[in-house]
Amino acid sequence: GNSVTQMEGPVTLSEEAFLTINCTYTATGYPSLFWYVQYPGEGLQLLLKATKADDKGSNKGFEATYRKETTSFHLEKGSVQVSDSAVYFCALTVLQGAQKLVFGQGTRLTINP
Amino acid sequence: GAGVSQSPSNKVTEKGKDVELRCDPISGHTALYWYRQSLGQGLEFLIYFQGNSAPDKSGLPSDRFSAERTGGSVSTLTIQRTQQEDSAVYLCASSLRSSVETQYFGPGTRLLVL
């Protein structure tokens, strides 16, 4: 089956620190990969995505590269800000079979000034 | 333009009662999804609608849960004989055609079953 495993949180960093949130997946078929973010009091929104191997998704200073050989899609940011505090979800979907997003368990990130 | 809207934003009900949750997708989006977000289970897929095709109900946890989508637009998720374990945030999302495209999420309906 399809599944996503995320780095367990919560993660607490200081402003301007380097961020990595690990995400690995298992999938039958060729998945598309996503990072969604949920800011406090807000709904889920797409942060970035990649649809094929070696693609790099990027947005708001965040990046993630689709690594087929290691079945990973780690989220990185070079210098985090207090406003990045949120819950981050890694997710996948495949065109074949059930049309749905399969989410990781989420990682709560807190950035201290 | 308008995003995905859901109503009510909060619902408190008593165990055993039926509830209806509504979702208005983005205009022109043919794909609509329901998910559930709960503390113990994370984010779970419930049901998927694509145009006029039969829905994919593979994520519905029991036969107390049902959903319909009228006219290819608005969707209603119905939970019959609610149980305390149904307490969760119910999220609706829509995408242009398929799940490999960006899914846009509504703000959710927070359901509390007493």
PDB file of C-alpha atoms in Angstrom:
ATOM      1  CA  GLY A   1       0.000   0.000   0.000  1.00  0.00           C
ATOM      2  CA  ASN A   2       0.876   3.680   0.016  1.00  0.00           C
ATOM      3  CA  SER A   3       2.229   5.339   3.136  1.00  0.00           C
ATOM      4  CA  VAL A   4       4.233   8.346   4.291  1.00  0.00           C
ATOM      5  CA  THR A   5       6.527   8.513   7.306  1.00  0.00           C
ATOM      6  CA  GLN A   6       7.559  11.872   8.681  1.00  0.00           C
ATOM      7  CA  MET A   7      10.138  12.930  11.200  1.00  0.00           C
ATOM      8  CA  GLU A   8       8.513  13.025  14.581  1.00  0.00           C
ATOM      9  CA  GLY A   9       8.010  16.342  16.243  1.00  0.00           C
ATOM     10  CA  PRO A  10       7.638  18.704  17.786  1.00  0.00           C
ATOM     11  CA  VAL A  11      10.621  20.572  16.405  1.00  0.00           C
ATOM     12  CA  THR A  12      11.778  23.791  18.068  1.00  0.00           C
ATOM     13  CA  LEU A  13      14.403  26.018  16.465  1.00  0.00           C
ATOM     14  CA  SER A  14      15.734  29.521  16.834  1.00  0.00           C
ATOM     15  CA  GLU A  15      15.148  32.124  14.171  1.00  0.00           C
ATOM     16  CA  GLU A  16      17.608  31.895  11.240  1.00  0.00           C
ATOM     17  CA  ALA A  17      18.409  28.243  11.964  1.00  0.00           C
ATOM     18  CA  PHE A  18      18.552  25.632   9.210  1.00  0.00           C
ATOM     19  CA  LEU A  19      15.519  23.376   8.975  1.00  0.00           C
ATOM     20  CA  THR A  20      15.177  19.807   7.771  1.00  0.00           C
ATOM     21  CA  ILE A  21      12.008  17.760   8.169  1.00  0.00           C
ATOM     22  CA  ASN A  22      12.482  14.222   6.931  1.00  0.00           C
ATOM     23  CA  CYS A  23       9.867  12.436   4.861  1.00  0.00           C
ATOM     24  CA  THR A  24      10.032   8.973   3.320  1.00  0.00           C
ATOM     25  CA  TYR A  25       7.358   7.108   1.424  1.00  0.00           C
ATOM     26  CA  THR A  26       6.266   3.763   0.079  1.00  0.00           C
ATOM     27  CA  ALA A  27       4.033   3.656  -2.953  1.00  0.00           C
ATOM     28  CA  THR A  28       2.655   1.273  -5.535  1.00  0.00           C
ATOM     29  CA  GLY A  29       3.039   3.112  -8.779  1.00  0.00           C
ATOM     30  CA  TYR A  30       4.666   6.441  -9.427  1.00  0.00           C
ATOM     31  CA  PRO A  31       3.599   8.993  -6.824  1.00  0.00           C
ATOM     32  CA  SER A  32       3.419  12.742  -6.875  1.00  0.00           C
ATOM     33  CA  LEU A  33       4.758  14.243  -3.654  1.00  0.00           C
ATOM     34  CA  PHE A  34       3.563  17.247  -1.687  1.00  0.00           C
ATOM     35  CA  TRP A  35       4.275  19.303   1.396  1.00  0.00           C
ATOM     36  CA  TYR A  36       1.231  20.944   2.947  1.00  0.00           C
ATOM     37  CA  VAL A  37       1.362  23.468   5.796  1.00  0.00           C
ATOM     38  CA  GLN A  38      -1.213  24.357   8.426  1.00  0.00           C
ATOM     39  CA  TYR A  39      -0.591  27.698  10.130  1.00  0.00           C
ATOM     40  CA  PRO A  40      -2.216  28.293  13.519  1.00  0.00           C
ATOM     41  CA  GLY A  41      -5.953  28.827  13.095  1.00  0.00           C
ATOM     42  CA  GLU A  42      -5.830  28.338   9.346  1.00  0.00           C
ATOM     43  CA  GLY A  43      -6.636  25.592   6.871  1.00  0.00           C
ATOM     44  CA  LEU A  44      -4.254  23.281   5.061  1.00  0.00           C
ATOM     45  CA  GLN A  45      -2.482  24.860   2.145  1.00  0.00           C
ATOM     46  CA  LEU A  46      -0.040  23.540  -0.410  1.00  0.00           C
ATOM     47  CA  LEU A  47       3.543  24.577   0.246  1.00  0.00           C
ATOM     48  CA  LEU A  48       5.280  22.812  -2.641  1.00  0.00           C
ATOM     49  CA  LYS A  49       5.102  19.738  -4.809  1.00  0.00           C
ATOM     50  CA  ALA A  50       7.096  17.538  -7.182  1.00  0.00           C
ATOM     51  CA  THR A  51       5.662  15.129  -9.723  1.00  0.00           C
ATOM     52  CA  LYS A  52       8.666  13.175 -10.977  1.00  0.00           C
ATOM     53  CA  ALA A  53      12.044  11.934  -9.827  1.00  0.00           C
ATOM     54  CA  ASP A  54      14.737  14.586  -9.295  1.00  0.00           C
ATOM     55  CA  ASP A  55      12.190  17.399  -9.493  1.00  0.00           C
ATOM     56  CA  LYS A  56      12.703  20.098  -6.880  1.00  0.00           C
ATOM     57  CA  GLY A  57       9.670  21.868  -5.468  1.00  0.00           C
ATOM     58  CA  SER A  58      10.221  25.271  -3.902  1.00  0.00           C
ATOM     59  CA  ASN A  59       8.173  28.039  -2.317  1.00  0.00           C
ATOM     60  CA  LYS A  60       8.692  30.711   0.364  1.00  0.00           C
ATOM     61  CA  GLY A  61      12.333  29.678   0.761  1.00  0.00           C
ATOM     62  CA  PHE A  62      11.422  26.032   1.359  1.00  0.00           C
ATOM     63  CA  GLU A  63      12.713  23.287  -0.933  1.00  0.00           C
ATOM     64  CA  ALA A  64      12.225  19.550  -1.314  1.00  0.00           C
ATOM     65  CA  THR A  65      13.709  17.201  -3.911  1.00  0.00           C
ATOM     66  CA  TYR A  66      11.950  14.043  -5.114  1.00  0.00           C
ATOM     67  CA  ARG A  67      14.498  11.254  -4.552  1.00  0.00           C
ATOM     68  CA  LYS A  68      13.285   8.018  -6.054  1.00  0.00           C
ATOM     69  CA  GLU A  69      16.402   6.048  -5.093  1.00  0.00           C
ATOM     70  CA  THR A  70      15.893   6.786  -1.399  1.00  0.00           C
ATOM     71  CA  THR A  71      12.073   7.205  -1.584  1.00  0.00           C
ATOM     72  CA  SER A  72      12.407  10.528   0.185  1.00  0.00           C
ATOM     73  CA  PHE A  73      11.118  14.081  -0.058  1.00  0.00           C
ATOM     74  CA  HIS A  74      12.807  15.965   2.780  1.00  0.00           C
ATOM     75  CA  LEU A  75      11.763  19.564   3.430  1.00  0.00           C
ATOM     76  CA  GLU A  76      14.531  22.138   3.930  1.00  0.00           C
ATOM     77  CA  LYS A  77      14.858  25.833   4.567  1.00  0.00           C
ATOM     78  CA  GLY A  78      18.106  27.679   5.010  1.00  0.00           C
ATOM     79  CA  SER A  79      16.967  30.308   7.510  1.00  0.00           C
ATOM     80  CA  VAL A  80      13.658  29.937   9.310  1.00  0.00           C
ATOM     81  CA  GLN A  81      11.506  32.770  10.610  1.00  0.00           C
ATOM     82  CA  VAL A  82       9.039  32.987  13.477  1.00  0.00           C
ATOM     83  CA  SER A  83       6.264  33.125  10.862  1.00  0.00           C
ATOM     84  CA  ASP A  84       7.214  29.604   9.703  1.00  0.00           C
ATOM     85  CA  SER A  85       5.804  28.164  12.928  1.00  0.00           C
ATOM     86  CA  ALA A  86       3.145  25.722  11.777  1.00  0.00           C
ATOM     87  CA  VAL A  87       2.374  22.033  11.300  1.00  0.00           C
ATOM     88  CA  TYR A  88       3.919  20.534   8.163  1.00  0.00           C
ATOM     89  CA  PHE A  89       2.488  17.482   6.387  1.00  0.00           C
ATOM     90  CA  CYS A  90       4.211  15.383   3.773  1.00  0.00           C
ATOM     91  CA  ALA A  91       1.804  13.648   1.393  1.00  0.00           C
ATOM     92  CA  LEU A  92       1.647  11.569  -1.746  1.00  0.00           C
ATOM     93  CA  THR A  93      -0.888  10.621  -4.351  1.00  0.00           C
ATOM     94  CA  VAL A  94      -0.910   8.254  -7.276  1.00  0.00           C
ATOM     95  CA  LEU A  95      -2.958   8.429 -10.459  1.00  0.00           C
ATOM     96  CA  GLN A  96      -3.729   4.730 -10.412  1.00  0.00           C
ATOM     97  CA  GLY A  97      -6.320   3.443  -7.998  1.00  0.00           C
ATOM     98  CA  ALA A  98      -7.802   5.552  -5.244  1.00  0.00           C
ATOM     99  CA  GLN A  99      -7.520   9.242  -5.975  1.00  0.00           C
ATOM    100  CA  LYS A 100      -6.549  10.563  -2.594  1.00  0.00           C
ATOM    101  CA  LEU A 101      -3.764  12.213  -0.653  1.00  0.00           C
ATOM    102  CA  VAL A 102      -1.991   9.950   1.808  1.00  0.00           C
ATOM    103  CA  PHE A 103      -0.537  12.090   4.589  1.00  0.00           C
ATOM    104  CA  GLY A 104       2.249  11.660   7.052  1.00  0.00           C
ATOM    105  CA  GLN A 105       1.486  12.264  10.692  1.00  0.00           C
ATOM    106  CA  GLY A 106       2.548  15.920  10.602  1.00  0.00           C
ATOM    107  CA  THR A 107       5.449  17.728  12.245  1.00  0.00           C
ATOM    108  CA  ARG A 108       4.804  20.699  14.496  1.00  0.00           C
ATOM    109  CA  LEU A 109       7.481  23.356  14.047  1.00  0.00           C
ATOM    110  CA  THR A 110       8.002  26.204  16.495  1.00  0.00           C
ATOM    111  CA  ILE A 111      10.465  28.985  15.767  1.00  0.00           C
ATOM    112  CA  ASN A 112      11.600  31.109  18.691  1.00  0.00           C
ATOM    113  CA  PRO A 113      12.835  34.693  18.174  1.00  0.00           C
TER     114      PRO A 113
ATOM    115  CA  GLY B   1     -11.709  34.108  -6.348  1.00  0.00           C
ATOM    116  CA  ALA B   2     -13.575  32.233  -3.650  1.00  0.00           C
ATOM    117  CA  GLY B   3     -11.929  29.232  -2.091  1.00  0.00           C
ATOM    118  CA  VAL B   4     -13.470  26.072  -0.700  1.00  0.00           C
ATOM    119  CA  SER B   5     -16.067  26.867   1.931  1.00  0.00           C
ATOM    120  CA  GLN B   6     -17.475  24.601   4.600  1.00  0.00           C
ATOM    121  CA  SER B   7     -20.336  24.900   7.022  1.00  0.00           C
ATOM    122  CA  PRO B   8     -20.866  24.882   9.880  1.00  0.00           C
ATOM    123  CA  SER B   9     -17.437  25.816  11.176  1.00  0.00           C
ATOM    124  CA  ASN B  10     -18.213  24.151  14.495  1.00  0.00           C
ATOM    125  CA  LYS B  11     -20.813  21.568  15.463  1.00  0.00           C
ATOM    126  CA  VAL B  12     -21.550  20.147  18.878  1.00  0.00           C
ATOM    127  CA  THR B  13     -23.965  17.241  18.995  1.00  0.00           C
ATOM    128  CA  GLU B  14     -25.093  14.513  21.319  1.00  0.00           C
ATOM    129  CA  LYS B  15     -24.161  10.905  20.856  1.00  0.00           C
ATOM    130  CA  GLY B  16     -26.703   9.147  18.659  1.00  0.00           C
ATOM    131  CA  LYS B  17     -27.791  12.214  16.697  1.00  0.00           C
ATOM    132  CA  ASP B  18     -27.283  12.636  12.947  1.00  0.00           C
ATOM    133  CA  VAL B  19     -25.192  15.498  11.547  1.00  0.00           C
ATOM    134  CA  GLU B  20     -24.761  16.997   8.087  1.00  0.00           C
ATOM    135  CA  LEU B  21     -21.627  18.810   6.998  1.00  0.00           C
ATOM    136  CA  ARG B  22     -21.568  20.909   3.851  1.00  0.00           C
ATOM    137  CA  CYS B  23     -18.829  21.709   1.363  1.00  0.00           C
ATOM    138  CA  ASP B  24     -18.826  24.224  -1.493  1.00  0.00           C
ATOM    139  CA  PRO B  25     -15.858  23.524  -3.790  1.00  0.00           C
ATOM    140  CA  ILE B  26     -14.082  26.022  -5.984  1.00  0.00           C
ATOM    141  CA  SER B  27     -16.160  26.766  -9.062  1.00  0.00           C
ATOM    142  CA  GLY B  28     -15.095  24.632 -12.017  1.00  0.00           C
ATOM    143  CA  HIS B  29     -13.325  22.000  -9.927  1.00  0.00           C
ATOM    144  CA  THR B  30     -14.622  18.575 -10.868  1.00  0.00           C
ATOM    145  CA  ALA B  31     -12.820  16.612  -8.138  1.00  0.00           C
ATOM    146  CA  LEU B  32     -13.964  16.839  -4.505  1.00  0.00           C
ATOM    147  CA  TYR B  33     -12.550  15.064  -1.460  1.00  0.00           C
ATOM    148  CA  TRP B  34     -13.461  14.636   2.169  1.00  0.00           C
ATOM    149  CA  TYR B  35     -10.800  14.000   4.816  1.00  0.00           C
ATOM    150  CA  ARG B  36     -10.886  13.713   8.573  1.00  0.00           C
ATOM    151  CA  GLN B  37      -8.263  15.116  10.909  1.00  0.00           C
ATOM    152  CA  SER B  38      -8.208  13.687  14.406  1.00  0.00           C
ATOM    153  CA  LEU B  39      -5.609  13.530  17.167  1.00  0.00           C
ATOM    154  CA  GLY B  40      -5.281   9.791  17.159  1.00  0.00           C
ATOM    155  CA  GLN B  41      -5.463   9.097  13.425  1.00  0.00           C
ATOM    156  CA  GLY B  42      -3.935  12.125  11.741  1.00  0.00           C
ATOM    157  CA  LEU B  43      -5.329  13.052   8.329  1.00  0.00           C
ATOM    158  CA  GLU B  44      -7.440  10.307   6.758  1.00  0.00           C
ATOM    159  CA  PHE B  45      -9.128  10.141   3.386  1.00  0.00           C
ATOM    160  CA  LEU B  46     -12.867   9.500   3.505  1.00  0.00           C
ATOM    161  CA  ILE B  47     -14.416   9.816   0.046  1.00  0.00           C
ATOM    162  CA  TYR B  48     -13.685  11.161  -3.437  1.00  0.00           C
ATOM    163  CA  PHE B  49     -16.022  12.473  -6.137  1.00  0.00           C
ATOM    164  CA  GLN B  50     -15.008  13.034  -9.751  1.00  0.00           C
ATOM    165  CA  GLY B  51     -17.568  14.591 -12.035  1.00  0.00           C
ATOM    166  CA  ASN B  52     -20.534  12.291 -12.549  1.00  0.00           C
ATOM    167  CA  SER B  53     -18.582   9.092 -11.848  1.00  0.00           C
ATOM    168  CA  ALA B  54     -19.435   6.811  -8.941  1.00  0.00           C
ATOM    169  CA  PRO B  55     -17.632   8.073  -5.823  1.00  0.00           C
ATOM    170  CA  ASP B  56     -14.676   6.289  -4.268  1.00  0.00           C
ATOM    171  CA  LYS B  57     -15.976   5.470  -0.791  1.00  0.00           C
ATOM    172  CA  SER B  58     -13.012   3.342   0.244  1.00  0.00           C
ATOM    173  CA  GLY B  59     -12.088   5.578   3.175  1.00  0.00           C
ATOM    174  CA  LEU B  60     -15.457   5.754   4.917  1.00  0.00           C
ATOM    175  CA  PRO B  61     -14.943   4.182   8.369  1.00  0.00           C
ATOM    176  CA  SER B  62     -18.425   2.679   8.749  1.00  0.00           C
ATOM    177  CA  ASP B  63     -21.839   2.537   7.135  1.00  0.00           C
ATOM    178  CA  ARG B  64     -22.924   5.389   9.398  1.00  0.00           C
ATOM    179  CA  PHE B  65     -20.995   7.687   7.085  1.00  0.00           C
ATOM    180  CA  SER B  66     -22.330   8.709   3.684  1.00  0.00           C
ATOM    181  CA  ALA B  67     -21.823  11.571   1.270  1.00  0.00           C
ATOM    182  CA  GLU B  68     -23.433  12.935  -1.812  1.00  0.00           C
ATOM    183  CA  ARG B  69     -22.590  15.562  -4.355  1.00  0.00           C
ATOM    184  CA  THR B  70     -25.460  17.290  -6.078  1.00  0.00           C
ATOM    185  CA  GLY B  71     -25.107  18.704  -9.569  1.00  0.00           C
ATOM    186  CA  GLY B  72     -21.377  18.119  -9.553  1.00  0.00           C
ATOM    187  CA  SER B  73     -20.867  20.946  -7.086  1.00  0.00           C
ATOM    188  CA  VAL B  74     -21.950  21.109  -3.440  1.00  0.00           C
ATOM    189  CA  SER B  75     -21.322  18.059  -1.284  1.00  0.00           C
ATOM    190  CA  THR B  76     -22.855  16.929   1.985  1.00  0.00           C
ATOM    191  CA  LEU B  77     -21.229  14.481   4.387  1.00  0.00           C
ATOM    192  CA  THR B  78     -23.739  12.820   6.693  1.00  0.00           C
ATOM    193  CA  ILE B  79     -22.878  10.961   9.868  1.00  0.00           C
ATOM    194  CA  GLN B  80     -25.732   8.964  11.341  1.00  0.00           C
ATOM    195  CA  ARG B  81     -26.001   7.937  14.996  1.00  0.00           C
ATOM    196  CA  THR B  82     -22.842   9.847  15.893  1.00  0.00           C
ATOM    197  CA  GLN B  83     -20.341   8.330  18.316  1.00  0.00           C
ATOM    198  CA  GLN B  84     -17.726  10.064  20.451  1.00  0.00           C
ATOM    199  CA  GLU B  85     -14.958   8.672  18.260  1.00  0.00           C
ATOM    200  CA  ASP B  86     -16.440  10.670  15.348  1.00  0.00           C
ATOM    201  CA  SER B  87     -15.194  13.865  17.026  1.00  0.00           C
ATOM    202  CA  ALA B  88     -12.677  15.378  14.620  1.00  0.00           C
ATOM    203  CA  VAL B  89     -12.150  18.147  12.093  1.00  0.00           C
ATOM    204  CA  TYR B  90     -13.746  17.248   8.775  1.00  0.00           C
ATOM    205  CA  LEU B  91     -11.930  18.777   5.816  1.00  0.00           C
ATOM    206  CA  CYS B  92     -13.171  19.196   2.290  1.00  0.00           C
ATOM    207  CA  ALA B  93     -10.878  19.787  -0.676  1.00  0.00           C
ATOM    208  CA  SER B  94     -11.302  20.265  -4.392  1.00  0.00           C
ATOM    209  CA  SER B  95      -9.009  20.078  -7.384  1.00  0.00           C
ATOM    210  CA  LEU B  96      -9.408  20.833 -11.036  1.00  0.00           C
ATOM    211  CA  ARG B  97      -9.561  17.256 -12.276  1.00  0.00           C
ATOM    212  CA  SER B  98      -7.489  14.716 -10.345  1.00  0.00           C
ATOM    213  CA  SER B  99      -5.585  14.163  -7.134  1.00  0.00           C
ATOM    214  CA  VAL B 100      -2.172  14.744  -8.709  1.00  0.00           C
ATOM    215  CA  GLU B 101      -3.163  18.365  -9.096  1.00  0.00           C
ATOM    216  CA  THR B 102      -3.178  20.759  -6.187  1.00  0.00           C
ATOM    217  CA  GLN B 103      -5.976  20.088  -3.752  1.00  0.00           C
ATOM    218  CA  TYR B 104      -7.379  23.246  -2.179  1.00  0.00           C
ATOM    219  CA  PHE B 105      -8.693  22.737   1.315  1.00  0.00           C
ATOM    220  CA  GLY B 106     -11.544  24.404   3.115  1.00  0.00           C
ATOM    221  CA  PRO B 107     -11.244  25.621   6.720  1.00  0.00           C
ATOM    222  CA  GLY B 108     -12.918  22.488   8.046  1.00  0.00           C
ATOM    223  CA  THR B 109     -15.848  21.684  10.309  1.00  0.00           C
ATOM    224  CA  ARG B 110     -14.893  20.901  13.899  1.00  0.00           C
ATOM    225  CA  LEU B 111     -17.286  18.234  15.176  1.00  0.00           C
ATOM    226  CA  LEU B 112     -17.611  17.429  18.848  1.00  0.00           C
ATOM    227  CA  VAL B 113     -19.807  14.534  19.900  1.00  0.00           C
ATOM    228  CA  LEU B 114     -20.731  14.614  23.575  1.00  0.00           C
TER     229      LEU B 114
END
